[in-house]
Amino acid sequence: MARKFFVGGNWKCNGTLDEVKKIVSILNEAEVPPEDVVEVVVSPPFVFLPLVKSLLRSDFSVAAQNCWVRRGGAFTGEISAEMLINSNIPWVIVGHSERRLLLNESNEFVGDKVAYALLQGLKVIACVGETLEQRESGSTMNVVAAQTKAIADRVSHWENVVLAYEPVWAIGTGKVATPAQAQEVHSELRKWLHDNVGPEVAASVRIIYGGSVNGANCEEQAAQPDVDGFLVGGASLKPEFIDIIKSATVKKK
Ligand code: PGA
């Protein structure tokens, strides 16, 4: 089964109203491959989500950067999955390393969030990835497998899940994983899914790479057989995001 290339733009905690409108107009004017070649999802901060959704071209979609783990209620500062659905926000990013590390989100908590968001009808970009220390001690695959297992233990349908492999040492550092390093983890992760979830899920789930992806390195990464797209931080705020979207055509060559 062909996996449609997926490019996510994670704007993180950045932008003013004017900047956000400018990014959207650049996206709206861009010529990119058609929807059957690439799926594009941008993730602005919560306060800009409805505006971006209303201004953005209809072939691109939007994602929240987080949501609460269960039904909403007395959880000051949180946004629930129900609210996202109610606002027609189709996607959510869950388990980004910045939240795992800075806000102590555990594998189990992330797994619970993924399961709850899916149950409400959201599509989920679920992030996994090792720290530099973990890579250097040789535990990359154990870490990524444990993060994925916490999701797999709670989820039985994977159609609405995109897995983002984002090595923590590559995020925002300019130190992109080599295409071989990305391919190695992606193929190991697919094998893990094959053995622990099932062959259909392994063959169909998109595994995207994140960590210092930019206009210059995206084509080489996109050419890796198990790299099904990208989650882009810094470069998603710049015009080169368009080049990253266009790298989807590498798969057609
Ligand atoms: P980066 O961030 O592209 O700025 O490294 C990626 C991410 O955190 O999703």
XYZ file of N, CA and C and ligand atoms in Angstrom:
768
model
N 0.851 -1.209 0.000
C 0.000 0.000 0.000
C 0.883 1.255 0.000
N 0.591 2.146 -0.910
C 1.392 3.375 -0.973
C 1.038 4.285 0.201
N 2.044 4.813 0.810
C 1.824 5.726 1.926
C 1.970 7.156 1.410
N 0.890 7.935 1.565
C 0.973 9.299 1.047
C 1.951 10.146 1.865
N 2.818 10.851 1.179
C 3.806 11.708 1.823
C 3.100 12.732 2.708
N 3.668 12.971 3.882
C 3.026 13.845 4.870
C 4.025 14.898 5.316
N 3.642 16.159 5.229
C 4.523 17.221 5.727
C 3.774 18.060 6.752
N 4.281 18.032 7.975
C 3.691 18.815 9.049
C 4.583 19.998 9.381
N 3.960 21.136 9.641
C 4.705 22.321 10.071
C 4.338 22.633 11.507
N 5.302 22.464 12.406
C 5.063 22.702 13.823
C 5.591 24.092 14.174
N 4.673 25.018 14.311
C 5.091 26.409 14.551
C 5.509 26.649 15.998
N 5.236 25.667 16.852
C 5.583 25.760 18.275
C 5.005 27.046 18.881
N 5.734 27.649 19.835
C 5.208 28.833 20.522
C 5.803 30.081 19.867
N 5.467 30.277 18.586
C 6.039 31.381 17.808
C 4.961 32.136 17.069
N 5.250 33.399 16.804
C 4.436 34.170 15.869
C 3.578 35.240 16.503
N 3.384 36.307 15.737
C 2.421 37.351 16.065
C 1.302 37.224 15.037
N 0.218 37.936 15.257
C -0.888 37.906 14.295
C -0.392 38.227 12.882
N 0.410 39.278 12.780
C 0.895 39.689 11.456
C 1.775 38.615 10.829
N 2.650 38.047 11.633
C 3.546 37.001 11.108
C 2.761 35.781 10.643
N 1.763 35.435 11.443
C 0.943 34.272 11.108
C 0.207 34.497 9.781
N -0.344 35.691 9.613
C -1.054 35.997 8.359
C -0.093 35.938 7.182
N 1.134 36.376 7.410
C 2.134 36.374 6.335
C 2.503 34.935 5.934
N 2.711 34.102 6.925
C 3.042 32.701 6.613
C 1.901 32.070 5.820
N 0.677 32.323 6.275
C -0.465 31.728 5.584
C -0.539 32.230 4.141
N -0.250 33.506 3.920
C -0.353 33.983 2.533
C 0.745 33.368 1.668
N 1.915 33.133 2.244
C 2.978 32.454 1.472
C 2.534 31.028 1.112
N 1.944 30.359 2.088
C 1.458 28.988 1.824
C 0.363 29.000 0.770
N -0.528 29.961 0.882
C -1.669 30.001 -0.041
C -1.252 30.280 -1.481
N -0.161 31.018 -1.638
C 0.274 31.359 -2.996
C 1.184 30.299 -3.613
N 1.636 29.363 -2.793
C 2.646 28.418 -3.277
C 2.080 27.383 -4.240
N 2.917 27.032 -5.194
C 2.565 25.917 -6.074
C 3.205 24.659 -5.512
N 2.366 23.720 -5.163
C 2.871 22.489 -4.538
C 2.264 21.280 -5.253
N 2.842 20.103 -5.049
C 2.271 18.904 -5.670
C 0.822 18.691 -5.214
N 0.033 17.991 -6.012
C -1.384 17.821 -5.678
C -1.613 16.981 -4.423
N -2.845 17.069 -3.946
C -3.234 16.404 -2.694
C -3.031 14.893 -2.685
N -3.054 14.283 -3.864
C -2.846 12.832 -3.853
C -1.359 12.478 -3.735
N -0.495 13.490 -3.802
C 0.952 13.254 -3.674
C 1.447 13.628 -2.279
N 0.887 14.677 -1.724
C 1.368 15.128 -0.406
C 0.222 15.690 0.436
N 0.265 15.333 1.712
C -0.699 15.856 2.679
C 0.044 16.885 3.539
N -0.496 18.090 3.614
C 0.180 19.160 4.354
C -0.682 19.607 5.532
N -0.060 19.643 6.702
C -0.775 20.032 7.926
C 0.089 21.028 8.690
N -0.447 22.202 8.998
C 0.338 23.152 9.797
C -0.262 23.304 11.184
N 0.630 23.530 12.140
C 0.201 23.535 13.531
C 0.575 24.832 14.237
N -0.319 25.813 14.163
C -0.065 27.084 14.847
C -0.390 26.963 16.344
N 0.051 27.940 17.131
C -0.363 27.963 18.538
C -1.896 28.050 18.635
N -2.450 27.572 19.736
C -3.907 27.495 19.895
C -4.638 28.792 19.525
N -4.117 29.934 20.023
C -4.862 31.190 19.828
C -5.005 31.561 18.350
N -4.102 31.068 17.505
C -4.171 31.397 16.077
C -4.886 30.318 15.253
N -5.221 29.205 15.895
C -5.785 28.066 15.134
C -7.032 28.417 14.320
N -8.061 29.026 14.926
C -9.274 29.310 14.138
C -8.986 30.268 12.984
N -8.127 31.260 13.231
C -7.792 32.217 12.177
C -7.065 31.511 11.030
N -6.058 30.738 11.381
C -5.292 30.042 10.335
C -6.216 29.108 9.562
N -7.058 28.402 10.290
C -7.983 27.493 9.610
C -8.873 28.253 8.621
N -9.318 29.443 9.017
C -10.231 30.191 8.143
C -9.520 30.789 6.931
N -8.228 31.095 7.079
C -7.510 31.745 5.971
C -6.809 30.753 5.046
N -6.491 29.577 5.575
C -5.628 28.634 4.856
C -6.332 27.986 3.661
N -5.581 27.790 2.597
C -6.082 27.083 1.413
C -6.733 25.757 1.827
N -7.699 25.313 1.026
C -8.501 24.168 1.469
C -7.784 22.826 1.310
N -6.689 22.801 0.530
C -5.980 21.521 0.407
C -4.951 21.317 1.530
N -4.764 22.306 2.401
C -3.909 22.138 3.570
C -4.807 22.048 4.803
N -4.275 21.424 5.830
C -5.066 21.210 7.024
C -4.334 21.769 8.246
N -5.024 21.771 9.398
C -4.401 22.317 10.610
C -4.396 21.293 11.747
N -3.415 21.477 12.634
C -3.286 20.616 13.811
C -3.100 21.476 15.049
N -3.650 21.016 16.171
C -3.303 21.609 17.465
C -1.966 21.004 17.900
N -1.303 21.675 18.815
C 0.019 21.185 19.248
C -0.062 20.292 20.480
N -1.273 20.140 21.002
C -1.449 19.376 22.231
C -2.935 19.296 22.510
N -3.341 18.367 23.362
C -4.693 18.441 23.938
C -4.681 17.696 25.255
N -5.742 17.894 26.019
C -5.836 17.267 27.339
C -6.023 15.754 27.181
N -5.638 15.035 28.217
C -5.570 13.579 28.156
C -6.946 12.899 28.238
N -7.908 13.582 28.859
C -9.256 13.010 28.991
C -10.285 14.087 28.711
N -11.514 13.797 29.094
C -12.594 14.755 28.931
C -12.244 16.064 29.650
N -12.634 17.180 29.055
C -12.334 18.479 29.656
C -13.069 18.685 30.967
N -12.791 19.781 31.617
C -13.404 20.068 32.910
C -12.528 21.040 33.679
N -12.310 20.760 34.947
C -11.532 21.666 35.790
C -10.032 21.428 35.592
N -9.541 21.847 34.432
C -8.121 21.672 34.109
C -7.610 22.981 33.505
N -7.391 23.946 34.353
C -7.029 25.298 33.934
C -5.859 25.288 32.946
N -6.066 25.970 31.849
C -4.985 26.096 30.872
C -4.969 25.009 29.823
N -5.790 24.000 29.979
C -5.783 22.906 28.999
C -6.869 23.110 27.931
N -6.704 22.414 26.828
C -7.675 22.421 25.731
C -8.053 20.960 25.504
N -9.336 20.650 25.428
C -9.721 19.242 25.311
C -9.841 18.799 23.855
N -9.745 17.511 23.670
C -9.944 16.921 22.342
C -11.350 17.252 21.831
N -12.333 17.263 22.738
C -13.710 17.588 22.345
C -13.793 18.996 21.750
N -13.047 19.925 22.352
C -13.068 21.310 21.854
C -12.466 21.403 20.459
N -11.427 20.619 20.239
C -10.793 20.636 18.910
C -11.777 20.111 17.871
N -12.413 19.013 18.191
C -13.411 18.446 17.273
C -14.544 19.453 17.038
N -14.990 20.060 18.129
C -16.076 21.041 18.038
C -15.692 22.250 17.181
N -14.390 22.545 17.125
C -13.898 23.676 16.319
C -13.424 23.231 14.937
N -13.723 21.997 14.595
C -13.317 21.447 13.284
C -11.807 21.456 13.058
N -11.069 21.241 14.122
C -9.613 21.082 14.000
C -9.374 19.579 13.855
N -8.884 19.124 12.704
C -8.841 17.672 12.493
C -7.660 16.939 13.126
N -6.552 17.637 13.332
C -5.322 16.974 13.766
C -4.833 17.503 15.105
N -4.051 16.660 15.796
C -3.343 17.124 16.993
C -1.965 16.448 17.052
N -0.976 17.216 17.483
C 0.360 16.662 17.744
C 0.377 16.208 19.203
N 0.802 14.991 19.440
C 0.857 14.487 20.820
C 2.245 13.915 21.089
N 2.746 14.169 22.305
C 4.006 13.561 22.717
C 5.250 14.192 22.130
N 5.146 15.463 21.745
C 6.362 16.123 21.263
C 7.409 16.102 22.381
N 8.678 15.965 22.002
C 9.723 15.824 23.026
C 9.810 17.045 23.929
N 9.441 18.220 23.389
C 9.484 19.406 24.241
C 8.495 19.260 25.404
N 7.388 18.583 25.165
C 6.430 18.351 26.251
C 6.856 17.147 27.097
N 7.358 16.117 26.452
C 7.821 14.959 27.242
C 8.905 15.403 28.227
N 9.848 16.221 27.743
C 11.006 16.558 28.568
C 10.755 17.752 29.489
N 10.186 18.823 28.956
C 10.019 20.028 29.774
C 8.836 19.906 30.716
N 7.813 19.158 30.296
C 6.600 19.071 31.111
C 6.391 17.669 31.674
N 7.464 16.873 31.564
C 7.441 15.534 32.174
C 6.292 14.652 31.724
N 5.929 14.713 30.467
C 4.875 13.811 29.982
C 5.483 12.412 29.799
N 4.952 11.454 30.524
C 5.490 10.091 30.477
C 4.964 9.344 29.248
N 5.587 8.204 28.955
C 5.115 7.370 27.841
C 3.641 7.003 28.019
N 3.259 6.666 29.261
C 1.889 6.233 29.532
C 0.901 7.389 29.321
N 1.291 8.554 29.811
C 0.442 9.750 29.674
C 0.260 10.071 28.187
N 1.342 9.995 27.427
C 1.261 10.256 25.982
C 0.383 9.197 25.314
N 0.563 7.944 25.712
C -0.268 6.866 25.160
C -1.740 7.108 25.445
N -2.046 7.529 26.676
C -3.441 7.827 27.044
C -3.993 8.971 26.190
N -3.163 9.982 25.969
C -3.604 11.126 25.156
C -3.907 10.709 23.722
N -3.007 9.905 23.154
C -3.210 9.465 21.768
C -4.535 8.712 21.680
N -4.741 7.780 22.626
C -5.950 6.951 22.587
C -7.204 7.810 22.737
N -7.166 8.756 23.674
C -8.353 9.580 23.904
C -8.642 10.477 22.707
N -7.604 11.071 22.148
C -7.785 11.962 20.987
C -8.378 11.183 19.809
N -7.871 9.974 19.588
C -8.393 9.150 18.480
C -9.860 8.809 18.709
N -10.160 8.476 19.962
C -11.533 8.108 20.318
C -12.505 9.258 20.040
N -12.036 10.466 20.217
C -12.896 11.635 19.952
C -12.999 11.941 18.464
N -12.153 11.290 17.656
C -12.224 11.512 16.212
C -11.120 12.377 15.648
N -10.129 12.675 16.485
C -8.990 13.446 15.964
C -8.008 12.535 15.253
N -7.237 13.107 14.343
C -6.101 12.412 13.762
C -4.869 12.871 14.538
N -3.946 11.949 14.756
C -2.866 12.236 15.700
C -1.489 12.080 15.049
N -0.658 13.105 15.250
C 0.768 12.997 14.927
C 1.442 12.674 16.254
N 1.860 11.432 16.426
C 2.427 10.980 17.697
C 3.952 10.965 17.575
N 4.614 11.681 18.479
C 6.069 11.853 18.362
C 6.829 10.913 19.300
N 7.901 10.372 18.769
C 8.814 9.538 19.561
C 10.245 9.956 19.211
N 11.199 9.569 20.065
C 12.591 9.895 19.735
C 13.474 9.875 20.957
N 14.752 9.589 20.735
C 15.707 9.428 21.832
C 16.530 10.693 22.062
N 17.061 10.825 23.269
C 17.983 11.921 23.564
C 19.385 11.526 23.079
N 20.289 12.489 23.092
C 21.668 12.208 22.666
C 22.303 11.157 23.582
N 22.059 11.321 24.878
C 22.610 10.377 25.859
C 22.122 8.955 25.555
N 20.846 8.838 25.258
C 20.282 7.514 24.956
C 20.879 6.951 23.669
N 21.059 7.807 22.667
C 21.680 7.336 21.417
C 23.102 6.858 21.687
N 23.842 7.671 22.437
C 25.246 7.330 22.668
C 25.408 6.075 23.508
N 24.405 5.785 24.328
C 24.509 4.552 25.125
C 23.927 3.355 24.372
N 23.527 3.571 23.123
C 23.068 2.450 22.292
C 21.630 2.034 22.547
N 20.855 2.897 23.223
C 19.486 2.451 23.547
C 18.407 3.094 22.671
N 18.798 3.674 21.543
C 17.822 4.354 20.685
C 16.583 3.504 20.426
N 16.787 2.293 19.963
C 15.623 1.501 19.553
C 14.777 1.070 20.749
N 15.450 0.816 21.893
C 14.666 0.470 23.095
C 13.767 1.616 23.520
N 14.322 2.825 23.445
C 13.558 4.008 23.854
C 12.373 4.213 22.916
N 12.653 4.171 21.617
C 11.600 4.411 20.625
C 10.538 3.302 20.696
N 10.983 2.076 20.920
C 10.028 0.968 21.027
C 9.148 1.125 22.264
N 9.753 1.547 23.388
C 8.951 1.717 24.616
C 7.931 2.839 24.441
N 8.332 3.914 23.767
C 7.398 5.027 23.529
C 6.256 4.567 22.619
N 6.612 3.768 21.617
C 5.590 3.299 20.673
C 4.690 2.251 21.328
N 5.289 1.421 22.179
C 4.499 0.383 22.867
C 3.417 1.006 23.750
N 3.774 2.104 24.431
C 2.789 2.755 25.301
C 1.588 3.246 24.482
N 1.826 3.549 23.220
C 0.722 3.932 22.327
C -0.006 2.669 21.858
N 0.782 1.693 21.396
C 0.192 0.462 20.846
C -0.662 -0.276 21.875
N -0.278 -0.203 23.150
C -1.048 -0.864 24.216
C -2.448 -0.281 24.360
N -2.624 0.942 23.888
C -3.892 1.650 24.134
C -4.697 1.917 22.873
N -4.117 1.584 21.728
C -4.731 1.960 20.453
C -4.950 0.711 19.611
N -6.157 0.563 19.039
C -6.344 -0.611 18.187
C -6.520 -0.252 16.714
N -6.784 1.017 16.440
C -6.905 1.435 15.035
C -5.856 2.489 14.733
N -5.095 2.234 13.695
C -3.947 3.102 13.394
C -4.157 3.972 12.161
N -5.345 3.907 11.548
C -5.559 4.652 10.282
C -5.336 6.143 10.483
N -5.655 6.631 11.676
C -5.571 8.080 11.911
C -4.329 8.488 12.696
N -3.308 7.617 12.650
C -2.065 7.931 13.359
C -0.928 8.114 12.360
N -0.170 9.180 12.555
C 1.110 9.357 11.869
C 2.176 9.329 12.965
N 3.199 8.508 12.802
C 4.267 8.458 13.805
C 5.395 9.380 13.359
N 5.819 10.260 14.268
C 6.932 11.158 13.932
C 8.149 10.732 14.734
N 9.182 10.279 14.020
C 10.445 9.974 14.697
C 11.277 11.249 14.733
N 11.474 11.755 15.947
C 12.215 13.006 16.104
C 13.308 12.833 17.157
N 14.531 12.540 16.707
C 15.613 12.442 17.690
C 15.793 13.791 18.388
N 15.792 13.764 19.717
C 15.795 15.019 20.486
C 17.030 15.859 20.153
N 18.146 15.179 19.908
C 19.406 15.890 19.633
C 19.386 16.605 18.285
N 18.406 16.291 17.457
C 18.324 16.918 16.130
C 17.298 18.049 16.092
N 16.517 18.193 17.162
C 15.432 19.181 17.138
C 15.953 20.574 17.474
N 15.803 21.456 16.515
C 16.183 22.851 16.738
C 17.680 23.086 16.876
N 18.465 22.073 16.569
C 19.908 22.177 16.788
C 20.687 22.415 15.496
N 20.031 22.222 14.359
C 20.747 22.300 13.087
C 21.508 21.013 12.792
N 21.465 20.056 13.749
C 22.168 18.773 13.575
C 21.177 17.734 13.084
N 20.955 17.693 11.790
C 19.977 16.758 11.251
C 20.547 15.335 11.309
N 19.686 14.354 11.555
C 20.141 12.958 11.468
C 20.585 12.711 10.029
N 21.574 11.864 9.832
C 21.926 11.538 8.445
C 20.770 10.732 7.858
N 20.619 10.762 6.535
C 19.550 9.955 5.939
C 19.649 8.492 6.368
N 20.870 7.981 6.521
C 21.039 6.582 6.940
C 20.554 6.378 8.376
N 20.840 7.350 9.238
C 20.378 7.233 10.631
C 18.849 7.264 10.695
N 18.246 8.158 9.933
C 16.785 8.233 9.924
C 16.206 6.932 9.375
N 16.713 6.499 8.243
C 16.202 5.269 7.620
C 16.326 4.076 8.571
N 17.448 4.005 9.278
C 17.671 2.869 10.176
C 16.571 2.802 11.252
N 16.315 3.933 11.894
C 15.299 3.918 12.956
C 13.902 3.695 12.362
N 13.629 4.341 11.228
C 12.301 4.167 10.618
C 12.047 2.702 10.250
N 13.056 2.049 9.693
C 12.819 0.661 9.285
C 12.735 -0.261 10.504
N 13.520 0.045 11.546
C 13.418 -0.735 12.790
C 12.040 -0.540 13.437
N 11.571 0.693 13.379
C 10.267 0.999 13.967
C 9.161 0.289 13.184
N 9.307 0.249 11.881
C 8.307 -0.446 11.062
C 8.341 -1.950 11.374
N 9.534 -2.467 11.589
C 9.662 -3.878 11.942
C 9.012 -4.131 13.313
N 9.233 -3.200 14.221
C 8.614 -3.328 15.546
C 7.085 -3.370 15.407
N 6.562 -2.488 14.580
C 5.104 -2.470 14.351
C 4.651 -3.785 13.727
N 5.433 -4.281 12.793
C 5.112 -5.551 12.133
C 4.994 -6.673 13.163
N 5.982 -6.742 14.054
C 6.036 -7.841 15.008
C 5.055 -7.672 16.166
N 4.751 -6.433 16.524
C 3.965 -6.200 17.737
C 2.539 -5.706 17.495
N 2.298 -5.170 16.333
C 0.943 -4.691 16.020
C 0.357 -5.488 14.857
N 1.114 -5.610 13.800
C 0.631 -6.411 12.672
C 1.190 -5.913 11.352
N 1.228 -6.788 10.353
C 1.832 -6.425 9.063
C 1.089 -5.316 8.322
N -0.240 -5.282 8.435
C -0.977 -4.231 7.698
C -0.658 -2.854 8.261
N -0.654 -2.763 9.591
C -0.347 -1.475 10.218
C 1.083 -1.073 9.866
N 2.005 -2.024 9.951
C 3.404 -1.714 9.644
C 3.559 -1.193 8.215
N 2.795 -1.771 7.312
C 2.923 -1.379 5.903
C 2.249 -0.047 5.608
N 1.225 0.291 6.405
C 0.444 1.480 6.039
C 0.713 2.719 6.882
N 1.223 2.549 8.104
C 1.435 3.729 8.952
C 2.572 4.583 8.401
N 2.288 5.875 8.337
C 3.339 6.774 7.883
C 4.276 7.102 9.034
N 5.571 6.943 8.792
C 6.580 7.313 9.779
C 7.349 8.490 9.193
N 7.165 9.646 9.829
C 7.799 10.854 9.304
C 8.986 11.221 10.178
N 9.933 11.928 9.610
C 11.135 12.316 10.342
C 11.054 13.787 10.744
N 11.525 14.090 11.936
C 11.613 15.486 12.370
C 12.919 15.750 13.079
N 13.455 16.930 12.886
C 14.715 17.322 13.530
C 15.600 18.030 12.531
N 15.522 19.377 12.523
C 16.369 20.208 11.655
C 16.197 19.913 10.167
N 14.997 19.521 9.777
C 14.720 19.376 8.343
C 14.655 20.781 7.736
N 15.288 20.935 6.577
C 15.209 22.225 5.893
C 15.167 22.019 4.380
N 15.143 23.134 3.667
C 15.021 23.062 2.213
C 16.202 22.368 1.560
N 17.347 22.406 2.231
C 18.557 21.837 1.628
C 18.708 20.337 1.874
N 18.189 19.849 3.007
C 18.420 18.429 3.306
C 17.192 17.533 3.077
N 16.058 18.145 2.716
C 14.820 17.357 2.676
C 14.787 16.303 1.568
N 15.369 16.616 0.423
C 15.249 15.665 -0.705
C 15.960 14.358 -0.408
N 17.142 14.486 0.185
C 17.919 13.286 0.490
C 17.213 12.433 1.549
N 16.605 13.122 2.508
C 15.843 12.382 3.531
C 14.610 11.725 2.911
N 13.932 12.486 2.044
C 12.681 11.985 1.448
C 12.934 10.755 0.580
N 14.163 10.633 0.085
C 14.485 9.507 -0.787
C 14.627 8.185 -0.020
N 14.714 8.262 1.301
C 14.842 7.035 2.099
C 13.517 6.263 2.046
N 13.587 4.956 1.828
C 12.348 4.203 1.597
C 11.352 4.226 2.755
N 11.831 4.335 4.001
C 10.907 4.316 5.128
C 10.618 5.701 5.702
N 11.101 6.721 5.038
C 10.783 8.104 5.456
C 9.575 8.565 4.638
N 8.447 8.717 5.318
C 7.176 9.014 4.627
C 6.784 10.480 4.734
N 7.743 11.313 5.121
C 7.441 12.737 5.233
C 8.200 13.335 6.390
N 7.745 14.539 6.800
C 8.499 15.292 7.801
C 7.594 16.010 8.788
N 8.145 16.204 9.987
C 7.575 17.177 10.902
C 8.639 18.261 11.045
N 8.278 19.460 10.642
C 9.246 20.543 10.496
C 8.972 21.630 11.523
N 9.999 22.024 12.263
C 9.839 23.117 13.229
C 10.284 24.433 12.616
N 11.514 24.804 12.903
C 12.045 26.110 12.482
C 11.764 26.466 11.028
N 12.034 25.540 10.126
C 11.886 25.846 8.696
C 10.423 25.950 8.265
N 9.496 25.541 9.133
C 8.078 25.642 8.740
C 7.583 27.083 8.836
N 8.387 27.950 9.446
C 8.019 29.368 9.552
C 8.616 30.178 8.410
N 9.333 29.486 7.533
C 10.040 30.187 6.448
C 9.554 29.710 5.085
N 9.823 30.534 4.049
C 9.385 30.131 2.705
C 9.941 28.777 2.256
N 11.077 28.355 2.820
C 11.631 27.058 2.391
C 10.732 25.880 2.761
N 9.726 26.127 3.592
C 8.756 25.062 3.889
C 8.133 24.549 2.585
N 7.989 25.439 1.625
C 7.421 25.054 0.325
C 8.329 24.028 -0.370
N 9.642 24.254 -0.276
C 10.581 23.291 -0.879
C 10.461 21.928 -0.196
N 10.232 21.972 1.112
C 10.098 20.713 1.859
C 8.825 19.980 1.406
N 7.755 20.730 1.198
C 6.519 20.106 0.684
C 6.792 19.480 -0.694
N 7.532 20.213 -1.501
C 7.809 19.723 -2.861
C 8.686 18.474 -2.883
N 9.419 18.238 -1.800
C 10.290 17.052 -1.785
C 9.469 15.766 -1.861
N 8.169 15.872 -1.674
C 7.285 14.700 -1.826
C 7.441 14.062 -3.201
N 7.790 14.868 -4.182
C 7.871 14.336 -5.555
C 9.053 13.377 -5.727
N 9.990 13.412 -4.772
C 11.119 12.456 -4.807
C 10.592 11.018 -4.837
N 9.489 10.795 -4.134
C 8.907 9.451 -4.049
C 8.377 8.967 -5.404
N 8.056 9.913 -6.267
C 7.458 9.545 -7.563
C 8.520 9.241 -8.600
N 9.772 9.574 -8.253
C 10.834 9.410 -9.252
C 11.254 7.956 -9.367
P 13.075 21.624 14.071
O 11.882 21.070 14.984
O 12.685 21.373 12.644
O 13.155 23.099 14.393
O 14.299 20.883 14.449
C 11.216 19.883 14.649
C 10.147 19.581 15.663
O 10.358 19.845 16.863
O 9.059 19.089 15.308
